Amino acid sequence: MSNFLRALIFTCFVSHVIAHGHHDELTEEEANAPVDSILWIHMFLQAIIWGVMFPIGMVFGLTRSRWHVPLQATGYALTIGGYILGHSHKGRSFPHSVHGTFANILIIPILAQLAIGIYLKLHIHEKSIRPYIVPIHGVIGKIYPIFGWVQILFGVITFRGYCRGDSPPTHQSGQCLAHYIMGSGFIAYAVLMSILMLVGEQWIRRSGRSPEFFDSTVITLWGIVNTFTEHHGGAWSVKDMQHTILGVLWWTGGILGIYLARNNQRNVIPAVIIFLTGWAMSEHAQALMISTQVHAMFGRTLMLAGVTRIIEICFFVPTFAADGSDDDSHSEHTLTDGSPRNFSSTKTIAARSFRYLTPFLLTSSGLLFMSATDEELRYVHDNEMDHVTYILIVFSLSFLIYAFIVFLVNLYTTTGRNAPSIILNKADDSNIEMVTPGGRSKWYSRVPLQGTVGPAHVLGDDEEDEEDLMAPHMRR
């Protein structure tokens, strides 16, 4: 009963938040008032909760760690405090914003995840309702990092007063959408690439598709959308033509990449597209000199990401051997041709080190693009900061973000059921058989650890992982 009481109290706090509105019209004094300590605490607290705690909690849920529930419960409690602080501060006021609107929208997944978590902990309706609730809990939990990223970004935009209005000559809202969506897309690409390279090779091999098939498919779809959304009528500007032809480049190159990826073939077309996109952006003239220089650095970083990806595919191809190991063999052209070629020890070490470079460069290019809107760079210019200092600040932030990405991936391999001691105990059991009951699709099997060649347990229905739909059932 205490769990339901806590849920009721949480709902009451949420009602208080919804009832508190922002000002529609602000005086100059309200808009320029100093930021008080309560608002600073709100920003710091929510950034830690949604940017750090919940992603770690998500990983703990995937690995079924005993720390998952305590960490997520703490996050929910602190979220309540953060909401209250965000609507209780004095000093500077803000007009109605997307940050406040999205905060109210977030109440839905927060309450849903809390209620589902309590329900699953009760262990009722094991054979009827529960099997349908478990995947919902898993999907919502995996979306939490995306929610956090978006809301933190909205918070920064609201705090600085950016992205308001979309009338000429500024087109602020449209420019913000273009930069923040594309920049976030590069970072998401880096996250997925890191996961596949560090722990997902067996999943890729099991899917029967090469990584470039998925890359090319997404590039093609993105290119089609971009082709028909960059020009909004009237005379064609230089930027309209450049952005539209980039869309054409993506879907034409993507089609070639999809074709070359047939039969699991590896190819460098997605990397070439990344390189050409970076070159185009590096030549993108802007109104301010600092903006031109930041865009040029973004383009060069993206070009370097394309080059390193080409080198990696051609000379340091990740292992997709039949046993999932990455020590002595790899498939030079396909994922499944079974024709191993021995690596020297030096080349193996080089391959393992090199695989971090492309995702880091994609993360850096994404942040540079997100930091290159006219409003941001006009603020930097007005404060007499040069482009070198600004770019180094962005790269410093990208180091931190990519370090956290790799930390989360490594956390997945070392906690909960993936802890070395648990893996060793499973490998020692000689009467274990991996099964996929009920015809479960290979797409929903848990991503195995790279290099795990030992047998895996199969959980019975009464032991089903509440947080991870991906885990196959295991039964002795």
Coordinates of C-alpha atoms in Angstrom, one line a residue:
M1 CA 0.0 0.0 0.0
S2 CA 2.9 2.3 0.7
N3 CA 4.0 2.2 -3.0
F4 CA 0.6 3.3 -4.1
L5 CA 0.6 6.1 -1.5
R6 CA 3.9 7.3 -2.9
A7 CA 2.4 7.3 -6.4
L8 CA -0.6 9.3 -5.1
I9 CA 1.7 11.9 -3.4
F10 CA 3.7 12.2 -6.7
T11 CA 0.5 12.9 -8.6
C12 CA -0.4 15.7 -6.2
F13 CA 3.0 17.3 -6.7
V14 CA 2.5 17.0 -10.4
S15 CA -0.8 18.7 -10.2
H16 CA 0.9 21.6 -8.4
V17 CA 3.4 21.9 -11.3
I18 CA 0.7 21.9 -14.0
A19 CA -1.3 24.5 -12.2
H20 CA 1.7 26.9 -12.2
G21 CA 1.9 28.8 -15.4
H22 CA 4.5 31.0 -17.1
H23 CA 4.1 34.6 -18.0
D24 CA 2.9 35.2 -21.5
E25 CA 4.2 38.8 -21.6
L26 CA 7.2 39.9 -19.6
T27 CA 8.5 43.3 -18.7
E28 CA 12.1 44.2 -19.5
E29 CA 12.9 44.1 -15.7
E30 CA 11.5 40.6 -15.3
A31 CA 13.3 39.2 -18.4
N32 CA 16.6 40.7 -17.4
A33 CA 16.4 40.0 -13.6
P34 CA 19.3 38.0 -12.1
V35 CA 19.1 34.3 -11.9
D36 CA 18.6 33.2 -8.3
S37 CA 20.1 30.2 -6.6
I38 CA 16.9 28.2 -6.7
L39 CA 16.9 28.2 -10.5
W40 CA 20.5 27.3 -10.7
I41 CA 19.8 24.3 -8.4
H42 CA 16.9 23.3 -10.5
M43 CA 19.0 23.3 -13.7
F44 CA 21.9 21.4 -12.1
L45 CA 19.6 18.9 -10.4
Q46 CA 17.5 18.1 -13.5
A47 CA 20.6 17.8 -15.7
I48 CA 22.1 15.3 -13.3
I49 CA 18.8 13.3 -13.0
W50 CA 17.9 13.1 -16.7
G51 CA 21.4 13.3 -18.2
V52 CA 23.2 10.9 -15.8
M53 CA 21.1 9.1 -13.3
F54 CA 18.3 7.8 -15.6
P55 CA 20.6 6.6 -18.4
I56 CA 22.7 4.7 -15.8
G57 CA 19.4 3.3 -14.3
M58 CA 18.4 2.2 -17.8
V59 CA 21.6 0.2 -18.2
F60 CA 21.1 -1.3 -14.7
G61 CA 17.6 -2.3 -15.9
L62 CA 19.0 -4.0 -19.0
T63 CA 21.5 -6.0 -17.0
R64 CA 18.9 -6.7 -14.2
S65 CA 21.2 -5.1 -11.6
R66 CA 20.0 -4.8 -8.0
W67 CA 20.8 -1.1 -8.2
H68 CA 18.2 -0.4 -10.9
V69 CA 15.2 0.1 -8.6
P70 CA 17.0 2.2 -5.9
L71 CA 18.6 4.4 -8.5
Q72 CA 15.4 5.0 -10.5
A73 CA 13.4 5.5 -7.3
T74 CA 15.9 8.2 -6.2
G75 CA 15.7 9.8 -9.6
Y76 CA 11.9 10.0 -9.4
A77 CA 12.1 11.6 -5.9
L78 CA 14.6 14.1 -7.1
T79 CA 12.5 14.8 -10.2
I80 CA 9.7 15.9 -7.9
G81 CA 12.0 18.3 -6.1
G82 CA 13.4 19.6 -9.4
Y83 CA 9.9 20.3 -10.7
I84 CA 9.0 22.2 -7.6
L85 CA 12.2 24.3 -7.7
G86 CA 11.6 25.1 -11.3
H87 CA 8.3 26.7 -10.5
S88 CA 9.3 28.3 -7.2
H89 CA 12.3 30.4 -8.2
K90 CA 12.4 34.2 -7.9
G91 CA 14.3 36.7 -10.0
R92 CA 14.3 36.1 -13.8
S93 CA 11.0 35.1 -15.4
F94 CA 10.5 33.3 -18.7
P95 CA 7.7 33.4 -21.2
H96 CA 5.7 30.3 -22.1
S97 CA 8.2 27.9 -23.8
V98 CA 8.6 24.5 -25.3
H99 CA 10.6 23.5 -22.2
G100 CA 7.6 24.1 -19.9
T101 CA 5.2 22.4 -22.3
F102 CA 7.5 19.3 -22.7
A103 CA 7.9 19.2 -18.9
N104 CA 4.1 18.7 -18.6
I105 CA 4.2 16.0 -21.4
L106 CA 6.9 14.2 -19.5
I107 CA 4.5 13.6 -16.7
I108 CA 2.8 10.9 -18.8
P109 CA 5.8 8.6 -19.2
I110 CA 7.0 9.4 -15.6
L111 CA 3.7 8.3 -14.1
A112 CA 3.3 5.4 -16.5
Q113 CA 6.8 4.0 -15.7
L114 CA 6.3 4.5 -12.0
A115 CA 2.9 2.7 -12.0
I116 CA 4.2 -0.1 -14.2
G117 CA 7.2 -0.6 -12.0
I118 CA 5.1 -0.9 -8.9
Y119 CA 2.8 -3.3 -10.7
L120 CA 5.6 -5.5 -11.8
K121 CA 7.1 -5.6 -8.3
L122 CA 3.8 -7.0 -7.1
H123 CA 4.3 -10.1 -9.2
I124 CA 0.6 -10.6 -10.0
H125 CA -1.2 -11.8 -13.2
E126 CA 2.0 -13.7 -14.1
K127 CA 0.4 -15.6 -17.0
S128 CA -2.2 -13.1 -18.2
I129 CA -1.5 -9.4 -18.1
R130 CA 2.1 -9.3 -17.0
P131 CA 3.6 -10.6 -20.3
Y132 CA 2.1 -7.6 -22.1
I133 CA 3.2 -5.0 -19.5
V134 CA 6.9 -6.1 -19.4
P135 CA 7.7 -4.9 -23.0
I136 CA 5.9 -1.6 -22.4
H137 CA 8.1 -1.0 -19.3
G138 CA 11.2 -1.8 -21.3
V139 CA 10.3 0.5 -24.2
I140 CA 9.6 3.5 -22.0
G141 CA 12.8 2.9 -20.0
K142 CA 14.9 2.9 -23.2
I143 CA 13.3 6.1 -24.4
Y144 CA 14.2 7.9 -21.2
P145 CA 17.7 9.1 -22.4
I146 CA 16.1 10.6 -25.4
F147 CA 13.5 12.4 -23.2
G148 CA 16.4 13.7 -21.1
W149 CA 18.4 14.9 -24.0
V150 CA 15.5 16.8 -25.6
Q151 CA 14.4 18.4 -22.3
I152 CA 17.9 19.5 -21.4
L153 CA 18.2 21.0 -24.8
F154 CA 14.9 22.8 -24.5
G155 CA 16.0 24.1 -21.1
V156 CA 19.2 25.7 -22.5
I157 CA 17.1 27.2 -25.4
T158 CA 14.6 28.7 -22.9
F159 CA 17.3 30.0 -20.5
R160 CA 19.1 31.8 -23.3
G161 CA 15.9 32.9 -25.0
Y162 CA 16.8 31.4 -28.4
C163 CA 14.7 30.0 -31.2
R164 CA 11.7 32.4 -30.9
G165 CA 10.1 33.5 -34.2
D166 CA 10.5 32.3 -37.7
S167 CA 10.1 35.4 -39.8
P168 CA 12.8 36.8 -42.2
P169 CA 15.6 37.7 -42.0
T170 CA 16.4 35.5 -39.0
H171 CA 14.2 32.3 -39.4
Q172 CA 15.3 31.5 -35.8
S173 CA 12.9 28.6 -35.2
G174 CA 13.6 26.9 -38.5
Q175 CA 17.4 27.3 -38.1
C176 CA 17.2 25.8 -34.5
L177 CA 15.3 22.8 -35.8
A178 CA 17.7 22.2 -38.6
H179 CA 20.8 22.5 -36.4
Y180 CA 19.6 20.7 -33.3
I181 CA 17.9 17.8 -35.1
M182 CA 20.8 17.2 -37.5
G183 CA 23.4 17.6 -34.7
S184 CA 21.5 15.3 -32.4
G185 CA 21.2 12.8 -35.3
F186 CA 25.0 12.7 -35.6
I187 CA 25.4 12.1 -31.9
A188 CA 22.7 9.3 -32.0
Y189 CA 24.7 7.8 -34.9
A190 CA 27.8 7.8 -32.7
V191 CA 25.9 6.1 -29.9
L192 CA 24.6 3.3 -32.1
M193 CA 27.9 2.8 -33.8
S194 CA 29.6 2.5 -30.4
I195 CA 27.1 0.0 -29.2
L196 CA 27.4 -2.1 -32.4
M197 CA 31.2 -2.1 -32.3
L198 CA 31.7 -2.7 -28.6
V199 CA 28.9 -5.2 -27.7
G200 CA 26.7 -5.7 -30.8
E201 CA 28.7 -7.6 -33.3
Q202 CA 26.9 -10.9 -32.7
W203 CA 23.6 -9.1 -33.0
I204 CA 24.6 -7.7 -36.4
R205 CA 25.8 -11.1 -37.5
R206 CA 22.5 -12.7 -36.3
S207 CA 20.5 -10.1 -38.2
G208 CA 21.9 -11.2 -41.5
R209 CA 22.7 -7.6 -42.6
S210 CA 25.9 -5.6 -42.7
P211 CA 26.1 -2.4 -40.7
E212 CA 26.1 -0.4 -44.0
F213 CA 22.7 -1.7 -44.9
F214 CA 21.2 0.0 -41.9
D215 CA 23.3 3.2 -42.3
S216 CA 22.3 3.4 -46.0
T217 CA 18.6 2.9 -45.3
V218 CA 18.5 5.7 -42.7
I219 CA 20.5 8.0 -45.0
T220 CA 18.1 7.3 -47.9
L221 CA 15.0 8.0 -45.9
W222 CA 16.5 11.2 -44.4
G223 CA 17.6 12.3 -47.9
I224 CA 14.0 11.9 -49.3
V225 CA 12.6 14.0 -46.4
N226 CA 15.3 16.6 -46.8
T227 CA 14.8 16.9 -50.5
F228 CA 11.2 18.1 -50.2
T229 CA 11.4 20.2 -47.0
E230 CA 14.3 22.6 -47.5
H231 CA 12.6 25.0 -50.0
H232 CA 9.4 26.7 -48.8
G233 CA 8.3 28.4 -52.0
G234 CA 9.4 31.6 -53.7
A235 CA 12.8 32.3 -55.2
W236 CA 15.5 29.7 -54.6
S237 CA 18.4 30.9 -52.4
V238 CA 21.9 29.6 -52.4
K239 CA 21.3 27.8 -49.1
D240 CA 18.0 26.3 -50.3
M241 CA 19.8 24.8 -53.3
Q242 CA 22.7 23.5 -51.2
H243 CA 20.4 21.9 -48.6
T244 CA 18.1 20.4 -51.2
I245 CA 21.0 18.9 -53.3
L246 CA 22.4 17.4 -50.0
G247 CA 19.1 15.6 -49.7
V248 CA 19.4 14.3 -53.2
L249 CA 23.0 13.2 -52.5
W250 CA 21.8 11.3 -49.5
W251 CA 19.0 9.3 -51.1
T252 CA 21.0 8.6 -54.3
G253 CA 24.1 7.5 -52.4
G254 CA 21.9 5.6 -49.9
I255 CA 20.3 3.6 -52.7
L256 CA 23.8 2.6 -53.9
G257 CA 24.8 1.7 -50.3
I258 CA 21.7 -0.5 -49.9
Y259 CA 22.5 -2.3 -53.2
L260 CA 26.1 -2.9 -52.3
A261 CA 25.1 -4.2 -48.9
R262 CA 23.2 -7.1 -50.3
N263 CA 24.5 -10.5 -49.2
N264 CA 26.0 -8.9 -46.1
Q265 CA 28.6 -7.1 -48.1
R266 CA 30.6 -4.3 -46.4
N267 CA 30.9 -1.0 -48.3
V268 CA 32.2 2.5 -47.7
I269 CA 29.3 4.5 -49.3
P270 CA 27.8 5.8 -46.0
A271 CA 31.3 7.0 -45.1
V272 CA 31.7 8.7 -48.5
I273 CA 28.3 10.4 -48.0
I274 CA 29.4 11.7 -44.5
F275 CA 32.7 13.0 -46.1
L276 CA 30.8 14.8 -48.9
T277 CA 28.4 16.3 -46.4
G278 CA 31.2 17.6 -44.3
W279 CA 32.9 19.1 -47.3
A280 CA 29.7 20.9 -48.3
M281 CA 29.3 22.3 -44.8
S282 CA 32.9 23.4 -44.6
E283 CA 32.2 25.6 -47.7
H284 CA 29.0 27.0 -46.3
A285 CA 29.4 30.8 -46.1
Q286 CA 27.7 32.6 -43.2
A287 CA 26.9 36.2 -42.3
L288 CA 29.4 36.4 -39.4
M289 CA 33.1 35.4 -39.8
I290 CA 33.0 33.4 -36.5
S291 CA 30.0 31.5 -37.9
T292 CA 31.8 30.7 -41.1
Q293 CA 34.8 29.4 -39.1
V294 CA 32.7 27.3 -36.8
H295 CA 30.8 25.8 -39.7
A296 CA 34.1 25.1 -41.5
M297 CA 35.4 23.2 -38.4
F298 CA 32.2 21.3 -38.2
G299 CA 32.6 20.3 -41.8
R300 CA 36.2 19.3 -41.4
T301 CA 35.4 17.2 -38.4
L302 CA 32.6 15.4 -40.3
M303 CA 35.0 14.9 -43.2
L304 CA 37.5 13.3 -40.9
A305 CA 34.8 11.1 -39.4
G306 CA 34.1 9.8 -43.0
V307 CA 37.8 9.2 -43.7
T308 CA 38.3 7.3 -40.5
R309 CA 35.3 5.2 -41.1
I310 CA 36.6 4.3 -44.6
I311 CA 40.0 3.3 -43.1
E312 CA 38.3 1.3 -40.4
I313 CA 36.1 -0.7 -42.9
C314 CA 39.0 -1.2 -45.4
F315 CA 41.8 -2.1 -42.9
F316 CA 40.3 -2.7 -39.4
V317 CA 37.1 -4.5 -40.2
P318 CA 35.3 -5.6 -36.9
T319 CA 35.2 -9.3 -36.3
F320 CA 32.0 -11.1 -37.2
A321 CA 33.4 -14.6 -36.9
A322 CA 31.1 -17.5 -36.3
D323 CA 32.1 -17.9 -32.7
G324 CA 31.7 -14.1 -32.0
S325 CA 35.4 -13.8 -30.9
D326 CA 37.5 -10.9 -32.0
D327 CA 41.0 -12.2 -31.4
D328 CA 42.3 -14.1 -34.4
S329 CA 39.9 -14.0 -37.3
H330 CA 37.6 -11.8 -39.2
S331 CA 35.6 -11.8 -42.4
E332 CA 37.2 -9.5 -44.9
H333 CA 34.2 -8.9 -47.2
T334 CA 31.1 -10.3 -45.6
L335 CA 29.8 -11.0 -42.2
T336 CA 29.2 -14.7 -42.7
D337 CA 31.5 -16.1 -45.4
G338 CA 33.5 -18.1 -42.8
S339 CA 36.8 -17.4 -44.5
P340 CA 39.0 -16.3 -41.6
R341 CA 42.2 -14.4 -42.0
N342 CA 44.7 -14.1 -39.1
F343 CA 45.4 -10.7 -37.6
S344 CA 48.8 -9.9 -36.2
S345 CA 48.8 -9.0 -32.6
T346 CA 49.7 -5.4 -33.5
K347 CA 46.9 -5.0 -36.0
T348 CA 44.3 -6.4 -33.6
I349 CA 45.3 -3.9 -30.9
A350 CA 45.2 -1.1 -33.5
A351 CA 41.8 -2.2 -34.6
R352 CA 40.4 -2.1 -31.1
S353 CA 41.8 1.4 -30.5
F354 CA 40.8 2.8 -33.9
R355 CA 37.1 1.9 -33.5
Y356 CA 36.6 4.7 -30.9
L357 CA 37.7 7.4 -33.3
T358 CA 34.8 7.6 -35.8
P359 CA 32.1 7.8 -33.1
F360 CA 34.0 10.5 -31.2
L361 CA 34.3 12.6 -34.3
L362 CA 30.6 12.1 -35.0
T363 CA 29.8 13.3 -31.5
S364 CA 32.1 16.3 -31.9
S365 CA 30.6 17.2 -35.3
G366 CA 27.1 16.9 -33.9
L367 CA 27.9 19.3 -31.0
L368 CA 29.7 21.7 -33.3
F369 CA 26.6 21.9 -35.6
M370 CA 24.3 22.3 -32.6
S371 CA 26.5 25.2 -31.4
A372 CA 26.5 27.0 -34.7
T373 CA 23.2 28.8 -34.9
D374 CA 23.2 32.5 -35.6
E375 CA 21.9 33.4 -32.1
E376 CA 24.5 31.4 -30.3
L377 CA 27.4 32.7 -32.4
R378 CA 26.2 36.3 -32.3
Y379 CA 26.2 36.0 -28.4
V380 CA 29.8 34.6 -28.6
H381 CA 30.8 37.4 -31.0
D382 CA 29.3 40.1 -28.8
N383 CA 31.3 38.8 -25.9
E384 CA 34.5 39.0 -27.9
M385 CA 35.3 35.3 -27.8
D386 CA 37.3 34.1 -30.8
H387 CA 36.4 31.0 -32.8
V388 CA 39.3 29.0 -31.4
T389 CA 38.2 29.3 -27.8
Y390 CA 34.6 28.5 -28.7
I391 CA 35.5 25.4 -30.8
L392 CA 37.8 24.1 -28.0
I393 CA 35.0 24.5 -25.5
V394 CA 32.7 22.4 -27.8
F395 CA 35.4 19.7 -28.2
S396 CA 35.9 19.6 -24.4
L397 CA 32.2 19.0 -24.0
S398 CA 32.3 16.3 -26.7
F399 CA 35.1 14.5 -24.8
L400 CA 32.8 14.4 -21.7
I401 CA 29.7 13.2 -23.6
Y402 CA 31.6 10.5 -25.5
A403 CA 33.3 9.4 -22.3
F404 CA 29.8 8.9 -20.8
I405 CA 28.6 7.0 -23.9
V406 CA 31.5 4.6 -23.6
F407 CA 31.0 4.3 -19.8
L408 CA 27.4 3.3 -20.3
V409 CA 28.3 0.7 -22.9
N410 CA 31.0 -0.7 -20.6
L411 CA 28.7 -0.6 -17.6
Y412 CA 26.3 -2.9 -19.6
T413 CA 29.1 -5.5 -20.0
T414 CA 30.2 -5.5 -16.3
T415 CA 27.0 -5.2 -14.1
G416 CA 24.1 -7.4 -13.2
R417 CA 23.8 -10.6 -15.2
N418 CA 26.7 -9.5 -17.3
A419 CA 29.1 -9.3 -14.4
P420 CA 32.2 -11.5 -15.0
S421 CA 31.4 -13.8 -12.1
I422 CA 27.9 -14.4 -13.5
I423 CA 29.2 -15.1 -17.0
L424 CA 31.8 -17.5 -15.6
N425 CA 29.2 -19.4 -13.6
K426 CA 27.0 -19.8 -16.7
A427 CA 29.9 -21.0 -18.8
D428 CA 30.6 -23.7 -16.2
D429 CA 27.2 -25.3 -16.6
S430 CA 27.4 -28.1 -19.2
N431 CA 23.7 -28.8 -19.5
I432 CA 22.4 -25.5 -20.9
E433 CA 20.7 -24.9 -24.2
M434 CA 19.8 -21.5 -25.8
V435 CA 16.2 -21.4 -27.0
T436 CA 13.9 -18.7 -28.3
P437 CA 10.4 -19.8 -27.0
G438 CA 7.3 -18.9 -28.8
G439 CA 9.1 -18.1 -32.1
R440 CA 10.5 -14.9 -30.7
S441 CA 12.1 -12.9 -33.5
K442 CA 15.9 -12.7 -33.6
W443 CA 15.5 -8.9 -33.5
Y444 CA 14.2 -9.1 -29.9
S445 CA 17.0 -11.4 -28.6
R446 CA 19.3 -9.7 -26.1
V447 CA 22.4 -8.1 -27.5
P448 CA 25.2 -10.6 -26.4
L449 CA 28.5 -9.5 -25.0
Q450 CA 31.3 -9.3 -27.6
G451 CA 33.4 -12.3 -27.4
T452 CA 31.0 -14.3 -25.3
V453 CA 31.3 -17.8 -26.6
G454 CA 30.0 -19.8 -23.7
P455 CA 26.5 -21.2 -23.4
A456 CA 23.7 -19.1 -22.0
H457 CA 21.0 -19.8 -19.5
V458 CA 17.3 -19.8 -20.3
L459 CA 15.0 -18.2 -17.7
G460 CA 11.6 -19.7 -17.0
D461 CA 8.5 -17.5 -17.2
D462 CA 8.6 -16.9 -13.5
E463 CA 12.1 -15.4 -13.8
E464 CA 11.4 -13.1 -16.8
D465 CA 13.4 -9.9 -16.8
E466 CA 11.1 -7.0 -16.0
E467 CA 13.3 -4.4 -17.5
D468 CA 14.6 -6.1 -20.6
L469 CA 12.3 -7.6 -23.2
M470 CA 15.4 -8.3 -25.2
A471 CA 16.6 -11.1 -22.9
P472 CA 15.7 -14.6 -24.2
H473 CA 13.9 -16.9 -21.8
M474 CA 16.3 -19.4 -20.3
R475 CA 15.4 -22.8 -18.8
R476 CA 17.5 -25.6 -17.3

